[in-house]
PDB file of C-alpha atoms in Angstrom:
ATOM      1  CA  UNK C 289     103.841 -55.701  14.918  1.00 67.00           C
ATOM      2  CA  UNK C 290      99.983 -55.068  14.519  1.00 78.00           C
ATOM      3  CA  UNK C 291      97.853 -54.147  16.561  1.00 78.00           C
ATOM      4  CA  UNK C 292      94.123 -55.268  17.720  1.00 84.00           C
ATOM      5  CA  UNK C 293      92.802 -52.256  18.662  1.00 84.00           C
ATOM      6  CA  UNK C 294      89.620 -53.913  20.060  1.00 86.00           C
ATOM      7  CA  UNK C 295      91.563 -55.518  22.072  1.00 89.00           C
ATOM      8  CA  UNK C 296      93.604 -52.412  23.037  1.00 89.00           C
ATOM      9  CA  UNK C 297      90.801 -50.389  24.068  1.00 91.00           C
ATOM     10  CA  UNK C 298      89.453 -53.528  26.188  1.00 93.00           C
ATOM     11  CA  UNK C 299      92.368 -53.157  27.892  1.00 92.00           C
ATOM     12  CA  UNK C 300      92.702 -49.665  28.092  1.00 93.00           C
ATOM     13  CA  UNK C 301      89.203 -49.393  30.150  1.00 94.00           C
ATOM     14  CA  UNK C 302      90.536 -52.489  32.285  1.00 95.00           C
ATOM     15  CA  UNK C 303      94.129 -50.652  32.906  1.00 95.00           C
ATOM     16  CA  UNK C 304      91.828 -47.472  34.052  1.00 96.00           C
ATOM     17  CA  UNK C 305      88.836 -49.257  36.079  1.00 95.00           C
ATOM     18  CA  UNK C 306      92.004 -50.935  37.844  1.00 94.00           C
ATOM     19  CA  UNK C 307      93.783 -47.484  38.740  1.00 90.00           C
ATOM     20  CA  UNK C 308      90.486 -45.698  39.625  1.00 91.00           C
ATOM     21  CA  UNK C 309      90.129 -48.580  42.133  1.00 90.00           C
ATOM     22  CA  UNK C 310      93.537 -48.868  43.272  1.00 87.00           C
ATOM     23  CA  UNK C 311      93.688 -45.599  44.180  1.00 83.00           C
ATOM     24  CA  UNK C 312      90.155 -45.287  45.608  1.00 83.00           C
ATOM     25  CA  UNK C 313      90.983 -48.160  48.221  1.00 86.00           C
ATOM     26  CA  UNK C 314      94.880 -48.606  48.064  1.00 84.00           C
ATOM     27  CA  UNK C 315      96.887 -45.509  46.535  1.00 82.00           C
ATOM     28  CA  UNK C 316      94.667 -43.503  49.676  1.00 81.00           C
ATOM     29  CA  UNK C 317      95.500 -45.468  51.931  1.00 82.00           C
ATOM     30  CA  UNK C 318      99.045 -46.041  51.388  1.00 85.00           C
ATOM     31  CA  UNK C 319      99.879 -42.495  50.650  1.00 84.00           C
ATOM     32  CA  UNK C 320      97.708 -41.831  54.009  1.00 86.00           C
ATOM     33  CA  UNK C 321     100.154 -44.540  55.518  1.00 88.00           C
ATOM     34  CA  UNK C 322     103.301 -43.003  53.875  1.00 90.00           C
ATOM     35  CA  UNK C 323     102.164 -39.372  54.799  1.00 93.00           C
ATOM     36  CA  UNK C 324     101.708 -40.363  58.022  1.00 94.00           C
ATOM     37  CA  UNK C 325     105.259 -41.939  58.584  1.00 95.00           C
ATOM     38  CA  UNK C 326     106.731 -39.015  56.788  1.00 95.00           C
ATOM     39  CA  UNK C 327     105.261 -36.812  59.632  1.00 96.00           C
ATOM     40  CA  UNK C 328     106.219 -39.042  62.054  1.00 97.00           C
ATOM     41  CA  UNK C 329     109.993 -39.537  61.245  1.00 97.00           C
ATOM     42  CA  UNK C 330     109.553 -35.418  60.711  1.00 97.00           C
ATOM     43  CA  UNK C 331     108.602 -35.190  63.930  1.00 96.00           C
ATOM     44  CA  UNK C 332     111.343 -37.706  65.679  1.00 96.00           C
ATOM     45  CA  UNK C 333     113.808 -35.579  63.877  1.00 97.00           C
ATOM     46  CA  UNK C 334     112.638 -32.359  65.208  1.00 97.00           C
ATOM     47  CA  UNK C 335     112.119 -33.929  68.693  1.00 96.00           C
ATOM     48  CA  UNK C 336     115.730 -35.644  68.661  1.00 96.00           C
ATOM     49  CA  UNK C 337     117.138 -31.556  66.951  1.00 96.00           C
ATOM     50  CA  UNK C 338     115.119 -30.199  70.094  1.00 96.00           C
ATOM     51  CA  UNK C 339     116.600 -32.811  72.157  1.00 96.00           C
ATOM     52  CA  UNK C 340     120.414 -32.124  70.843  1.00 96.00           C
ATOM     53  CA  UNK C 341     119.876 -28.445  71.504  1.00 96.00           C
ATOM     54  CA  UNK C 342     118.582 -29.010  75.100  1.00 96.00           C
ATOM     55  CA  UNK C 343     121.460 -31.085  75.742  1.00 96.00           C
ATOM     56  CA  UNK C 344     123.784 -28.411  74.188  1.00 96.00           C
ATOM     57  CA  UNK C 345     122.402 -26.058  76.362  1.00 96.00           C
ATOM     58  CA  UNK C 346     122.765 -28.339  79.633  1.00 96.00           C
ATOM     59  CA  UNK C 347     126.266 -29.430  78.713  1.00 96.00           C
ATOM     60  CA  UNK C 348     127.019 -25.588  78.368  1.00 96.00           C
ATOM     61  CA  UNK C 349     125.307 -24.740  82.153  1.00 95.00           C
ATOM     62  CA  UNK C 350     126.847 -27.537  83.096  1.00 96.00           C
ATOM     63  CA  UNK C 351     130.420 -26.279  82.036  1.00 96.00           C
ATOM     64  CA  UNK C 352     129.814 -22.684  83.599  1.00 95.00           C
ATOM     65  CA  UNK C 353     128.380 -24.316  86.878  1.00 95.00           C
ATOM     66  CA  UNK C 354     131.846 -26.002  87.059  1.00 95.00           C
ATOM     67  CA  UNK C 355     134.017 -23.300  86.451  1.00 96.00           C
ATOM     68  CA  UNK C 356     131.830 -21.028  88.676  1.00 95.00           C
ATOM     69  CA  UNK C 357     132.176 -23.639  91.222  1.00 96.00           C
ATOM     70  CA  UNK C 358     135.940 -23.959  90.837  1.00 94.00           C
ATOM     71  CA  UNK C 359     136.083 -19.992  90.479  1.00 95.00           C
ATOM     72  CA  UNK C 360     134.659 -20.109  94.173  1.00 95.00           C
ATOM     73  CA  UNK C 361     136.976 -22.891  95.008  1.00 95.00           C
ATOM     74  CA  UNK C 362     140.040 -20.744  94.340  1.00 94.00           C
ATOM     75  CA  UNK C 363     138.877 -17.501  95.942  1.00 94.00           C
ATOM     76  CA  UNK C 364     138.107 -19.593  99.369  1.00 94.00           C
ATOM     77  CA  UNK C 365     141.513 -21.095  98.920  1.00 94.00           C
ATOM     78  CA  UNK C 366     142.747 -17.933  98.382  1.00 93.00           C
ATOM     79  CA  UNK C 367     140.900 -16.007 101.478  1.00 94.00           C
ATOM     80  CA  UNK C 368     141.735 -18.562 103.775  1.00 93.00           C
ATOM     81  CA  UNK C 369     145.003 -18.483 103.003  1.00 92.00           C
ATOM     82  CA  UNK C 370     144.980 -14.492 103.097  1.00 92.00           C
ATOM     83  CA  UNK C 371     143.452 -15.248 106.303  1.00 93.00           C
ATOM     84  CA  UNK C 372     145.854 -17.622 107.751  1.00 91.00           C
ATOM     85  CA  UNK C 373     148.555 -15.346 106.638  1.00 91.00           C
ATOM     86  CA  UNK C 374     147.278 -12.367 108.333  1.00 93.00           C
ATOM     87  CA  UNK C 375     146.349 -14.729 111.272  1.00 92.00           C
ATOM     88  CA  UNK C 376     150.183 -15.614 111.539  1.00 91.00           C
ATOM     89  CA  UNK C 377     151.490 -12.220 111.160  1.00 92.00           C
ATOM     90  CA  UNK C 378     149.199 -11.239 114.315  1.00 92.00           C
ATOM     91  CA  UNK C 379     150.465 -13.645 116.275  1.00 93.00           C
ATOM     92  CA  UNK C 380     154.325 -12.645 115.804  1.00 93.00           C
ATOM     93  CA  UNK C 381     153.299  -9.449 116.388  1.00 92.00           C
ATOM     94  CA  UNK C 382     151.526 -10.391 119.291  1.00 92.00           C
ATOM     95  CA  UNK C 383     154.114 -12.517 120.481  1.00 91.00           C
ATOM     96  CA  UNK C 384     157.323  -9.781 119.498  1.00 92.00           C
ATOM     97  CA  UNK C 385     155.307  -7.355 121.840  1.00 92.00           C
ATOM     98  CA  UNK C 386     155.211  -9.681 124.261  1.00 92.00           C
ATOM     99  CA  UNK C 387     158.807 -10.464 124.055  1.00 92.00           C
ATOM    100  CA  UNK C 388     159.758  -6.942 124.473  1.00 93.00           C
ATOM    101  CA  UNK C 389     157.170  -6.082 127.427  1.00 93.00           C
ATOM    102  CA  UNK C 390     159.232  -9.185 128.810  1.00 93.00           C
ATOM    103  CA  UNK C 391     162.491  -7.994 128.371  1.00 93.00           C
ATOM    104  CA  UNK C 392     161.835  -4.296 129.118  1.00 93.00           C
ATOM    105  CA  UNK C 393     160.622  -4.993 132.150  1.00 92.00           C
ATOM    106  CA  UNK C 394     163.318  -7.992 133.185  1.00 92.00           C
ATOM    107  CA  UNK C 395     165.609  -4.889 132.308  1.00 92.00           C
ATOM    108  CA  UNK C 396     163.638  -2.870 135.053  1.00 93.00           C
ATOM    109  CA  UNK C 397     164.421  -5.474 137.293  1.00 92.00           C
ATOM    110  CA  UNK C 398     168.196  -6.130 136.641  1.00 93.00           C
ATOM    111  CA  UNK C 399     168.513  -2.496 137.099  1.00 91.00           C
ATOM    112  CA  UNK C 400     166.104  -2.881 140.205  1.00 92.00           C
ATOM    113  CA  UNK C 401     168.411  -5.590 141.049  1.00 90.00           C
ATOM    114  CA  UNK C 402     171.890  -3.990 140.995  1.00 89.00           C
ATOM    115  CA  UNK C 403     170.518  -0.654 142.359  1.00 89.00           C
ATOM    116  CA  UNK C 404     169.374  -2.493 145.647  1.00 88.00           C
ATOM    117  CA  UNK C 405     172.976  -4.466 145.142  1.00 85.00           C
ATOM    118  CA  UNK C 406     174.879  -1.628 144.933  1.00 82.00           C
ATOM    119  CA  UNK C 407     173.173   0.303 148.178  1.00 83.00           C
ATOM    120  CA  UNK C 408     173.931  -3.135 149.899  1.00 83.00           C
ATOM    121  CA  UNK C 409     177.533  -2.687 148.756  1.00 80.00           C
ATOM    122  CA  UNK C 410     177.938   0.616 149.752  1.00 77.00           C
ATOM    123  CA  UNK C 411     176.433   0.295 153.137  1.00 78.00           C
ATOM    124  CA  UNK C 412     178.568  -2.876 153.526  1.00 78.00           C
ATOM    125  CA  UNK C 413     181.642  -0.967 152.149  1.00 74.00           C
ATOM    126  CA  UNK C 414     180.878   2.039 154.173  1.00 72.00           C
ATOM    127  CA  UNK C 415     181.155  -0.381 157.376  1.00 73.00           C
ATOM    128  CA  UNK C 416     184.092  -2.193 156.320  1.00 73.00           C
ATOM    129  CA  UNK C 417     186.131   0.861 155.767  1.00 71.00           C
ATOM    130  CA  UNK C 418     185.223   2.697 158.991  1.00 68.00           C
ATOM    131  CA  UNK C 419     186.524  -0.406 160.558  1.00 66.00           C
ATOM    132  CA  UNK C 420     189.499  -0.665 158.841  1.00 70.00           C
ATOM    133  CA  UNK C 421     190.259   2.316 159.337  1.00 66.00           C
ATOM    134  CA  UNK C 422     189.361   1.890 163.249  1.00 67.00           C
ATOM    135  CA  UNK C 423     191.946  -0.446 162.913  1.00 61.00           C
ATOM    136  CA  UNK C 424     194.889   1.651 161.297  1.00 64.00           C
ATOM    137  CA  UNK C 425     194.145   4.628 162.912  1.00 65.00           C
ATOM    138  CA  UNK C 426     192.833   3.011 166.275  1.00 50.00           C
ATOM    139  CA  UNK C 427     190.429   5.258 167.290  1.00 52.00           C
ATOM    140  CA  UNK C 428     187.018   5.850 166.490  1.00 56.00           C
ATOM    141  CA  UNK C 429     185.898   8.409 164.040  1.00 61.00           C
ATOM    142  CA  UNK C 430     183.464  10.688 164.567  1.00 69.00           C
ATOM    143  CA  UNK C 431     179.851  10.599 161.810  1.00 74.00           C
ATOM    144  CA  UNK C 432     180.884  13.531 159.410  1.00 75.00           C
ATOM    145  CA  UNK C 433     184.001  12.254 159.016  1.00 74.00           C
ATOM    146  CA  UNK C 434     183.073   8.708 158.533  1.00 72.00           C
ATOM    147  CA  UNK C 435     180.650  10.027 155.851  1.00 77.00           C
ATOM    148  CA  UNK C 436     183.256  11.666 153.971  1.00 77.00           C
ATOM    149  CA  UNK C 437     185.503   8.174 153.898  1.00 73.00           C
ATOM    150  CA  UNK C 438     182.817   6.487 152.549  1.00 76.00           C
ATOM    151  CA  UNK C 439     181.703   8.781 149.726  1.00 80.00           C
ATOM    152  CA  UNK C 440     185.855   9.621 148.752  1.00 79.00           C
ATOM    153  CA  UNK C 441     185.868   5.444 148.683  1.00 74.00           C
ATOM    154  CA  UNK C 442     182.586   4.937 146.538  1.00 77.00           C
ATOM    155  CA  UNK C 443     183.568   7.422 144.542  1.00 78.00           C
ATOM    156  CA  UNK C 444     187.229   5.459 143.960  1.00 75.00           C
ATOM    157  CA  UNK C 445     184.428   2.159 143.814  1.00 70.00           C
ATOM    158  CA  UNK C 446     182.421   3.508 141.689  1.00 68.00           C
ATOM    159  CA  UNK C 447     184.765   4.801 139.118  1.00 62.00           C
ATOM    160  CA  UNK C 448     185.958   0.820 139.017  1.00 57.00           C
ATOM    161  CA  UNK C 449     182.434  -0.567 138.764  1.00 51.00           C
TER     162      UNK C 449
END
């Protein structure tokens, strides 16, 4: 192979007048252009990093809002249930008391009851024996004695009773 070195030096100044102008007017430009998308897509990744992070961060308040949320759930579940429990053991309290004020005081008036039924028994008994025994003895017996029929015959009543 030979070479023409005329030639070759001919197109060694071409080959540099070329670059020198190529990258005056297009090697400026399009690295310009390039540097300029390389910040750009630099920036779009920080922005959609930034982004992801934010949403992290959300997604994580987001979770702890919930379970706070469901935390107060529970403990109003739990109070009102507390509540309705305590509410139900106040009312059978309530209404125990009220059945024993009710039966103490229907005992107070059985016993009222057969008191006042047992003076009407005696006074009716007391009667009934001084006339029977008007009858068997025929005659009419005086108070004190009368008195002492009647308590010998409650007391022979009573022991029955």
């Amino acid at each position: 192979m030979h070479i023409e070195w005329s030639t070759f030096w001919i197109q060694l100044v071409a080959f540099l007048i070329l670059y020198l102008l190529l990258s005056k007017f297009a090697f400026g430009p399009l690295f310009g252009m390039m540097e300029k998308r390389r910040q750009l897509v630099k920036d779009q990744i920080q922005t959609a990093e930034t982004s992801r992070k934010q949403a992290e961060q959300l997604l994580e308040e987001q979770k702890q809002a919930l379970q706070q949320t469901r935390k107060e759930a529970y403990d109003i579940i739990e109070q009102a249930k507390h509540t309705g429990s305590k509410q139900a053991d106040d009312i059978i309290h309530a209404a125990s008391a009220e059945a024993n004020r009710l039966k103490d005081e229907a005992l107070k008036d059985i016993e009222n009851e057969k008191n006042k039924a047992v003076a009407a028994l005696r006074s009716q008994v007391g009667a009934m024996s001084v006339l029977i025994a008007s009858k068997i003895i025929e005659k009419q017996i005086d108070e004190k004695s009368q008195e002492e029929l009647v308590e010998h015959y409650l007391k022979e009543v009573g022991g029955n009773v």
